[in-house]
XYZ file of N, CA and C in Angstrom:
633
model
N 72.901 154.173 64.611
C 72.137 153.862 63.403
C 71.018 154.878 63.219
N 70.799 155.279 61.983
C 69.694 156.182 61.676
C 68.375 155.520 62.059
N 67.491 156.289 62.725
C 66.217 155.724 63.177
C 65.325 155.304 62.015
N 65.607 155.824 60.813
C 64.820 155.454 59.637
C 65.356 154.209 58.939
N 66.507 153.711 59.375
C 67.133 152.563 58.730
C 66.823 151.284 59.493
N 66.119 150.351 58.876
C 65.799 149.084 59.562
C 67.063 148.247 59.752
N 67.045 147.404 60.774
C 68.155 146.480 60.970
C 68.137 145.432 59.858
N 69.240 144.711 59.735
C 69.346 143.723 58.659
C 68.269 142.652 58.771
N 67.989 142.209 59.993
C 66.976 141.168 60.182
C 65.608 141.650 59.714
N 65.248 142.873 60.089
C 63.945 143.408 59.695
C 63.867 143.595 58.192
N 64.964 144.072 57.599
C 64.963 144.258 56.134
C 64.724 142.935 55.424
N 65.428 141.898 55.821
C 65.290 140.621 55.123
C 63.937 139.970 55.384
N 63.389 140.171 56.574
C 62.033 139.691 56.839
C 61.032 140.412 55.944
N 61.226 141.708 55.774
C 60.325 142.491 54.931
C 60.446 142.074 53.475
N 61.677 141.850 53.017
C 61.875 141.397 51.636
C 61.218 140.041 51.409
N 61.358 139.137 52.375
C 60.755 137.813 52.247
C 59.228 137.914 52.199
N 58.672 138.798 53.019
C 57.223 138.995 53.018
C 56.750 139.544 51.676
N 57.462 140.533 51.158
C 57.096 141.131 49.873
C 57.200 140.101 48.749
N 58.260 139.283 48.798
C 58.442 138.256 47.774
C 57.327 137.222 47.810
N 56.761 136.974 48.975
C 55.716 135.954 49.106
C 54.363 136.422 48.597
N 54.180 137.727 48.421
C 52.864 138.243 48.036
C 52.344 137.651 46.722
N 53.162 137.555 45.664
C 52.634 136.958 44.432
C 52.315 135.467 44.570
N 52.836 134.825 45.619
C 52.645 133.379 45.786
C 51.713 133.078 46.955
N 50.804 133.992 47.199
C 49.890 133.850 48.332
C 49.039 132.598 48.238
N 48.728 132.175 47.009
C 47.850 131.019 46.819
C 48.560 129.690 47.051
N 49.897 129.724 47.157
C 50.633 128.486 47.425
C 50.515 128.201 48.915
N 49.497 127.446 49.289
C 49.196 127.248 50.700
C 48.670 125.843 50.932
N 48.738 125.440 52.190
C 48.204 124.153 52.621
C 47.296 124.431 53.814
N 46.006 124.529 53.526
C 45.072 124.878 54.590
C 45.290 126.302 55.067
N 45.508 126.438 56.381
C 45.731 127.758 56.970
C 47.190 128.189 56.872
N 48.056 127.280 56.405
C 49.484 127.586 56.367
C 49.837 128.261 55.041
N 49.793 129.575 55.063
C 50.152 130.364 53.893
C 51.483 131.055 54.151
N 52.413 131.009 53.193
C 53.703 131.689 53.390
C 53.535 133.160 53.735
N 52.602 133.828 53.057
C 52.400 135.253 53.305
C 51.914 135.505 54.722
N 50.987 134.678 55.201
C 50.468 134.848 56.555
C 51.540 134.601 57.603
N 52.329 133.553 57.401
C 53.391 133.211 58.351
C 54.452 134.315 58.398
N 54.908 134.745 57.222
C 55.929 135.781 57.172
C 55.397 137.118 57.685
N 54.119 137.390 57.396
C 53.515 138.615 57.918
C 53.467 138.608 59.435
N 53.159 137.454 60.028
C 53.141 137.340 61.480
C 54.520 137.530 62.089
N 55.537 136.930 61.453
C 56.908 137.086 61.942
C 57.357 138.538 61.816
N 56.995 139.170 60.694
C 57.332 140.580 60.499
C 56.677 141.443 61.564
N 55.450 141.106 61.915
C 54.741 141.861 62.950
C 55.451 141.718 64.299
N 55.936 140.522 64.593
C 56.650 140.300 65.845
C 57.995 141.029 65.880
N 58.552 141.287 64.693
C 59.859 141.949 64.635
C 59.805 143.399 65.102
N 58.610 143.903 65.350
C 58.467 145.275 65.850
C 59.253 145.456 67.142
N 59.317 144.398 67.974
C 60.011 144.503 69.267
C 61.513 144.661 69.089
N 62.044 144.307 67.920
C 63.477 144.425 67.682
C 63.912 145.866 67.450
N 63.005 146.679 66.943
C 63.328 148.076 66.665
C 62.065 148.923 66.817
N 61.549 149.043 68.032
C 60.278 149.749 68.235
C 60.316 151.209 67.797
N 61.480 151.827 67.866
C 61.581 153.225 67.452
C 61.316 153.434 65.979
N 61.521 152.376 65.178
C 61.281 152.466 63.737
C 59.795 152.383 63.430
N 59.096 151.507 64.138
C 57.702 151.223 63.807
C 56.705 152.118 64.538
N 56.954 152.357 65.819
C 55.982 153.078 66.638
C 56.130 154.584 66.456
N 55.773 155.031 65.296
C 55.795 156.460 64.987
C 54.468 156.830 64.338
N 54.154 158.108 64.405
C 52.865 158.567 63.886
C 52.787 158.357 62.381
N 51.754 157.690 61.887
C 51.638 157.423 60.439
C 51.311 158.697 59.671
N 51.493 158.678 58.359
C 51.176 159.859 57.536
C 49.670 160.102 57.473
N 49.298 161.281 57.001
C 47.888 161.651 56.962
C 47.072 160.707 56.078
N 47.636 160.315 54.936
C 46.910 159.434 54.029
C 46.563 158.095 54.651
N 47.364 157.662 55.637
C 47.117 156.357 56.254
C 45.803 156.334 57.008
N 45.365 157.494 57.506
C 44.137 157.538 58.288
C 42.906 157.248 57.439
N 43.027 157.355 56.143
C 41.919 156.951 55.263
C 41.640 155.458 55.410
N 42.720 154.673 55.574
C 42.547 153.235 55.775
C 41.933 152.946 57.136
N 42.275 153.744 58.144
C 41.691 153.578 59.474
C 40.188 153.853 59.429
N 39.810 154.913 58.720
C 38.394 155.248 58.576
C 37.654 154.132 57.849
N 38.280 153.599 56.790
C 37.662 152.492 56.046
C 37.476 151.275 56.944
N 38.493 150.968 57.751
C 38.408 149.827 58.662
C 37.290 150.035 59.679
N 37.173 151.245 60.186
C 36.120 151.556 61.162
C 34.732 151.402 60.519
N 34.559 151.916 59.312
C 33.270 151.811 58.629
C 32.931 150.365 58.329
N 33.936 149.584 57.924
C 33.709 148.166 57.634
C 33.256 147.436 58.894
N 33.927 147.717 60.022
C 33.572 147.059 61.278
C 32.174 147.469 61.729
N 31.829 148.733 61.541
C 30.508 149.214 61.958
C 29.392 148.594 61.120
N 29.595 148.588 59.806
C 28.580 148.025 58.918
C 28.468 146.514 59.062
N 29.546 145.883 59.539
C 29.512 144.432 59.728
C 28.482 144.023 60.771
N 28.192 144.928 61.685
C 27.200 144.627 62.719
C 25.802 144.461 62.136
N 25.597 144.981 60.929
C 24.286 144.906 60.292
C 24.137 143.677 59.397
N 25.203 142.906 59.261
C 25.154 141.731 58.400
C 24.271 140.638 59.018
N 23.569 139.856 58.188
C 22.768 138.729 58.707
C 23.652 137.720 59.430
N 23.061 136.985 60.311
C 23.821 136.041 61.127
C 24.521 134.979 60.278
N 23.933 134.638 59.146
C 24.528 133.627 58.292
C 25.858 134.037 57.693
N 26.109 135.347 57.620
C 27.363 135.850 57.059
C 28.337 136.304 58.153
N 27.985 136.040 59.413
C 28.783 136.554 60.517
C 30.210 136.019 60.506
N 30.373 134.720 60.288
C 31.711 134.123 60.302
C 32.585 134.702 59.186
N 32.003 134.830 57.986
C 32.749 135.390 56.859
C 33.101 136.846 57.118
N 32.196 137.579 57.738
C 32.432 138.988 58.038
C 33.575 139.145 59.044
N 33.579 138.300 60.062
C 34.653 138.353 61.069
C 35.996 138.039 60.429
N 36.022 137.043 59.533
C 37.257 136.690 58.846
C 37.753 137.856 57.987
N 36.849 138.478 57.240
C 37.240 139.610 56.405
C 37.723 140.788 57.250
N 37.098 140.993 58.382
C 37.525 142.071 59.279
C 38.911 141.791 59.840
N 39.174 140.531 60.160
C 40.492 140.145 60.663
C 41.570 140.370 59.608
N 41.281 139.948 58.368
C 42.241 140.129 57.278
C 42.482 141.610 57.001
N 41.419 142.401 57.003
C 41.547 143.830 56.752
C 42.361 144.505 57.855
N 42.186 144.064 59.089
C 42.975 144.609 60.197
C 44.446 144.266 60.029
N 44.722 143.034 59.604
C 46.099 142.630 59.337
C 46.729 143.511 58.268
N 46.001 143.719 57.186
C 46.525 144.522 56.084
C 46.790 145.962 56.523
N 45.912 146.481 57.374
C 46.089 147.849 57.852
C 47.354 147.976 58.690
N 47.576 147.007 59.574
C 48.780 147.030 60.411
C 50.036 146.838 59.566
N 49.974 145.904 58.614
C 51.135 145.666 57.748
C 51.411 146.880 56.869
N 50.364 147.627 56.503
C 50.574 148.859 55.763
C 51.346 149.872 56.578
N 51.062 149.937 57.864
C 51.794 150.826 58.773
C 53.259 150.398 58.858
N 53.474 149.081 58.969
C 54.843 148.564 59.021
C 55.580 148.860 57.716
N 54.885 148.653 56.597
C 55.505 148.930 55.303
C 55.906 150.389 55.174
N 55.068 151.302 55.620
C 55.404 152.724 55.586
C 56.656 152.999 56.408
N 56.718 152.406 57.607
C 57.844 152.652 58.496
C 59.149 152.128 57.904
N 59.102 150.920 57.347
C 60.313 150.299 56.807
C 60.780 151.007 55.536
N 59.834 151.393 54.684
C 60.199 151.951 53.378
C 60.484 153.452 53.428
N 60.572 154.006 54.628
C 61.069 155.375 54.743
C 62.543 155.436 54.341
N 63.230 154.311 54.488
C 64.612 154.201 54.029
C 64.603 153.936 52.525
N 65.214 154.815 51.742
C 65.129 154.747 50.280
C 65.675 153.441 49.725
N 66.818 152.997 50.230
C 67.421 151.771 49.713
C 66.528 150.562 50.000
N 65.954 150.536 51.184
C 65.046 149.442 51.537
C 63.821 149.451 50.637
N 63.299 150.642 50.362
C 62.115 150.756 49.508
C 62.405 150.264 48.100
N 63.546 150.666 47.548
C 63.891 150.250 46.186
C 64.098 148.740 46.115
N 64.778 148.179 47.114
C 65.025 146.736 47.115
C 63.719 145.966 47.272
N 62.817 146.486 48.086
C 61.523 145.820 48.274
C 60.725 145.818 46.982
N 60.703 146.949 46.273
C 59.991 147.014 44.997
C 60.621 146.073 43.967
N 61.960 146.008 43.962
C 62.657 145.108 43.037
C 62.333 143.652 43.367
N 62.265 143.338 44.651
C 61.930 141.980 45.083
C 60.516 141.611 44.665
N 59.585 142.536 44.865
C 58.198 142.286 44.478
C 58.073 142.110 42.969
N 58.726 142.989 42.209
C 58.683 142.882 40.752
C 59.296 141.567 40.286
N 60.403 141.165 40.923
C 61.035 139.898 40.569
C 60.125 138.715 40.845
N 59.391 138.770 41.957
C 58.441 137.703 42.265
C 57.324 137.620 41.232
N 56.848 138.778 40.772
C 55.787 138.804 39.755
C 56.294 138.249 38.424
N 57.531 138.585 38.082
C 58.116 138.075 36.837
C 58.263 136.551 36.904
N 58.752 136.046 38.026
C 58.938 134.603 38.172
C 57.600 133.863 38.134
N 56.591 134.419 38.799
C 55.266 133.813 38.773
C 54.682 133.819 37.368
N 54.888 134.914 36.654
C 54.410 135.003 35.271
C 55.081 133.958 34.393
N 56.382 133.753 34.631
C 57.116 132.749 33.867
C 56.552 131.352 34.111
N 56.256 131.041 35.366
C 55.678 129.734 35.694
C 54.314 129.550 35.043
N 53.547 130.629 34.959
C 52.206 130.533 34.373
C 52.266 130.435 32.851
N 53.034 131.297 32.230
C 53.088 131.341 30.768
C 53.679 130.059 30.193
N 54.685 129.497 30.867
C 55.306 128.267 30.380
C 54.479 127.028 30.698
N 53.422 127.189 31.499
C 52.559 126.064 31.818
C 53.004 125.235 32.995
N 54.091 125.631 33.660
C 54.602 124.854 34.791
C 53.620 124.867 35.960
N 53.011 126.008 36.206
C 52.103 126.128 37.352
C 50.752 126.711 36.947
N 50.395 126.577 35.684
C 49.152 127.186 35.204
C 47.995 126.200 35.286
N 46.797 126.751 35.379
C 45.578 125.951 35.389
C 44.439 126.814 34.879
N 43.402 126.168 34.363
C 42.228 126.887 33.880
C 41.307 127.131 35.058
N 41.046 128.421 35.332
C 40.246 128.778 36.504
C 38.759 128.571 36.264
N 38.261 129.090 35.159
C 36.847 128.917 34.843
C 36.636 129.199 33.362
N 35.448 128.913 32.872
C 35.107 129.142 31.476
C 33.873 130.027 31.432
N 33.977 131.138 30.748
C 32.867 132.069 30.681
C 31.815 131.628 29.683
N 30.831 132.484 29.530
C 29.723 132.157 28.634
C 30.177 132.059 27.187
N 31.273 132.766 26.851
C 31.759 132.728 25.480
C 32.833 131.668 25.285
N 32.913 130.738 26.261
C 33.850 129.611 26.183
C 35.307 130.068 26.115
N 35.631 131.183 26.755
C 37.007 131.653 26.822
C 37.594 131.264 28.176
N 38.662 130.481 28.172
C 39.256 130.007 29.419
C 40.084 131.105 30.070
N 40.053 131.153 31.377
C 40.857 132.095 32.147
C 41.961 131.321 32.833
N 43.190 131.614 32.483
C 44.352 130.872 32.983
C 44.906 131.592 34.204
N 45.298 130.817 35.190
C 45.891 131.372 36.393
C 46.982 130.446 36.892
N 47.721 130.891 37.900
C 48.832 130.097 38.444
C 48.512 129.659 39.868
N 48.836 128.405 40.187
C 48.673 127.853 41.525
C 47.232 127.959 42.042
N 46.264 127.958 41.134
C 44.875 128.021 41.560
C 44.443 129.376 42.084
N 45.243 130.403 41.844
C 44.917 131.754 42.280
C 43.643 132.222 41.587
N 42.836 133.021 42.285
C 41.672 133.622 41.630
C 42.191 134.561 40.541
N 41.696 134.460 39.309
C 42.232 135.259 38.202
C 42.263 136.763 38.469
N 41.212 137.292 39.083
C 41.175 138.729 39.342
C 42.197 139.149 40.393
N 42.345 138.338 41.431
C 43.341 138.648 42.463
C 44.753 138.579 41.900
N 45.012 137.560 41.084
C 46.329 137.431 40.470
C 46.604 138.606 39.544
N 45.608 139.019 38.780
C 45.783 140.126 37.847
C 46.119 141.426 38.575
N 45.499 141.643 39.719
C 45.787 142.860 40.485
C 47.245 142.888 40.943
N 47.738 141.723 41.374
C 49.124 141.650 41.828
C 50.094 141.862 40.664
N 49.814 141.219 39.529
C 50.677 141.368 38.357
C 50.676 142.807 37.848
N 49.532 143.465 37.947
C 49.448 144.867 37.532
C 50.385 145.727 38.373
N 50.389 145.502 39.683
C 51.290 146.252 40.561
C 52.743 145.922 40.253
N 53.003 144.670 39.887
C 54.355 144.287 39.513
C 54.837 145.019 38.269
N 53.949 145.194 37.290
C 54.297 145.936 36.082
C 54.598 147.396 36.402
N 53.807 147.986 37.282
C 54.039 149.379 37.672
C 55.382 149.513 38.380
N 55.704 148.537 39.241
C 56.993 148.556 39.936
C 58.140 148.434 38.940
N 57.987 147.594 37.929
C 59.018 147.439 36.909
C 59.270 148.743 36.165
N 58.195 149.409 35.783
C 58.335 150.679 35.062
C 59.041 151.718 35.930
N 58.599 151.830 37.174
C 59.197 152.808 38.070
C 60.667 152.555 38.315
N 61.025 151.301 38.556
C 62.421 150.971 38.824
C 63.294 151.159 37.597
N 62.765 150.813 36.424
C 63.545 150.939 35.190
C 63.924 152.384 34.915
N 62.984 153.296 35.078
C 63.253 154.702 34.792
C 63.945 155.408 35.959
N 63.897 154.768 37.159
C 64.582 155.345 38.305
C 66.079 155.090 38.240
N 66.458 153.926 37.735
C 67.851 153.512 37.753
C 68.673 154.042 36.571
N 68.026 154.583 35.563
C 68.757 155.083 34.409
C 68.075 156.321 33.854
N 68.890 157.210 33.295
C 68.350 158.429 32.694
C 68.016 158.224 31.224
N 68.433 157.091 30.674
C 68.188 156.806 29.270
C 66.863 156.045 29.130
N 65.886 156.649 28.455
C 64.602 155.994 28.260
C 64.743 154.742 27.407
N 65.646 154.804 26.424
C 65.855 153.646 25.551
C 66.403 152.471 26.341
N 67.351 152.744 27.214
C 67.922 151.667 28.030
C 66.874 151.102 28.986
N 66.053 151.976 29.550
C 65.012 151.522 30.467
C 64.035 150.598 29.759
N 63.643 150.967 28.540
C 62.720 150.138 27.762
C 63.384 148.815 27.386
N 64.669 148.862 27.065
C 65.400 147.654 26.673
C 65.489 146.670 27.836
N 65.689 147.204 29.047
C 65.839 146.341 30.222
C 64.484 145.822 30.711
N 63.537 146.727 30.853
C 62.254 146.350 31.447
C 61.253 145.820 30.429
N 61.442 146.148 29.149
C 60.481 145.760 28.125
C 60.169 144.271 28.071
N 61.186 143.393 27.950
C 60.900 141.950 27.887
C 60.202 141.425 29.139
N 60.594 141.949 30.294
C 59.973 141.499 31.539
C 58.518 141.952 31.616
N 58.269 143.186 31.181
C 56.896 143.692 31.171
C 56.033 142.920 30.184
N 56.634 142.532 29.067
C 55.907 141.735 28.074
C 55.498 140.392 28.660
N 56.406 139.759 29.400
C 56.108 138.472 30.025
C 54.977 138.614 31.044
N 55.081 139.615 31.886
C 54.024 139.846 32.884
C 52.713 140.222 32.195
N 52.810 140.986 31.102
C 51.623 141.381 30.361
C 50.896 140.196 29.758
N 51.646 139.229 29.247
C 51.029 138.017 28.687
C 50.283 137.254 29.774
N 50.925 137.112 30.946
C 50.273 136.426 32.063
C 49.033 137.184 32.511
N 49.115 138.502 32.475
C 47.981 139.331 32.873
C 46.801 139.139 31.932
N 47.076 139.093 30.636
C 46.016 138.891 29.644
C 45.407 137.501 29.793
N 46.228 136.521 30.123
C 45.731 135.154 30.285
C 44.696 135.039 31.405
N 44.798 135.894 32.411
C 43.836 135.823 33.510
C 42.441 136.258 33.074
N 42.365 137.046 31.993
C 41.075 137.510 31.509
C 40.434 138.553 32.396
N 41.230 139.186 33.252
C 40.685 140.199 34.161
C 40.602 141.546 33.456
N 39.404 142.021 33.236
C 39.209 143.311 32.570
C 39.510 144.481 33.504
N 39.201 144.306 34.792
C 39.424 145.390 35.747
C 40.880 145.777 35.854
N 41.773 144.770 35.882
C 43.204 145.055 36.013
C 43.735 145.760 34.774
N 43.256 145.340 33.603
C 43.702 145.987 32.351
C 43.229 147.443 32.289
N 42.016 147.680 32.740
C 41.497 149.052 32.744
C 42.277 149.913 33.735
N 42.646 149.312 34.886
C 43.382 150.048 35.903
C 44.758 150.479 35.415
N 45.362 149.690 34.534
C 46.660 150.063 33.985
C 46.544 151.313 33.130
């Protein structure tokens, strides 16, 4: 087997983890699907250590530097924020390690494309649940009495960031799979419109500007 090709078990674990990202808020206490699947994915390193334990790309070290600076500056935080700081440091460390795993797994082109398609599909399904009102709720009301709608109690800004990435994945996949721009727009257009409506409902200005 090519050292860049993940085994079937690792691929499906990675797809399941990616699919769970848009549904991170669907949780019961500490039991979050994303956290559980991320932990299982991390343990899967022992199944194919040659795939994961390789030197990361140069750009990845920017995240290492950020993690180091965050940990160093955390020492200066007041004692009252110590618990929150430790939790944020733990989450950031998890994300950094999972980023390394994602790089290793997505070196295989087919795995990368399927993962992006899975993530985009999850964003589309979540948008459908929100727009149709099946899983939508009003997060808060601003000073101008404009309601911000979100799904599963997700923070509107966090949800908007995820949906924005889903839209980018849709665009990339649509134009990657076909040479016809018209066909790409025909296929991805309705899905992007659905995600776009959900994105606007969140009222997140940062995500819209980032697009």
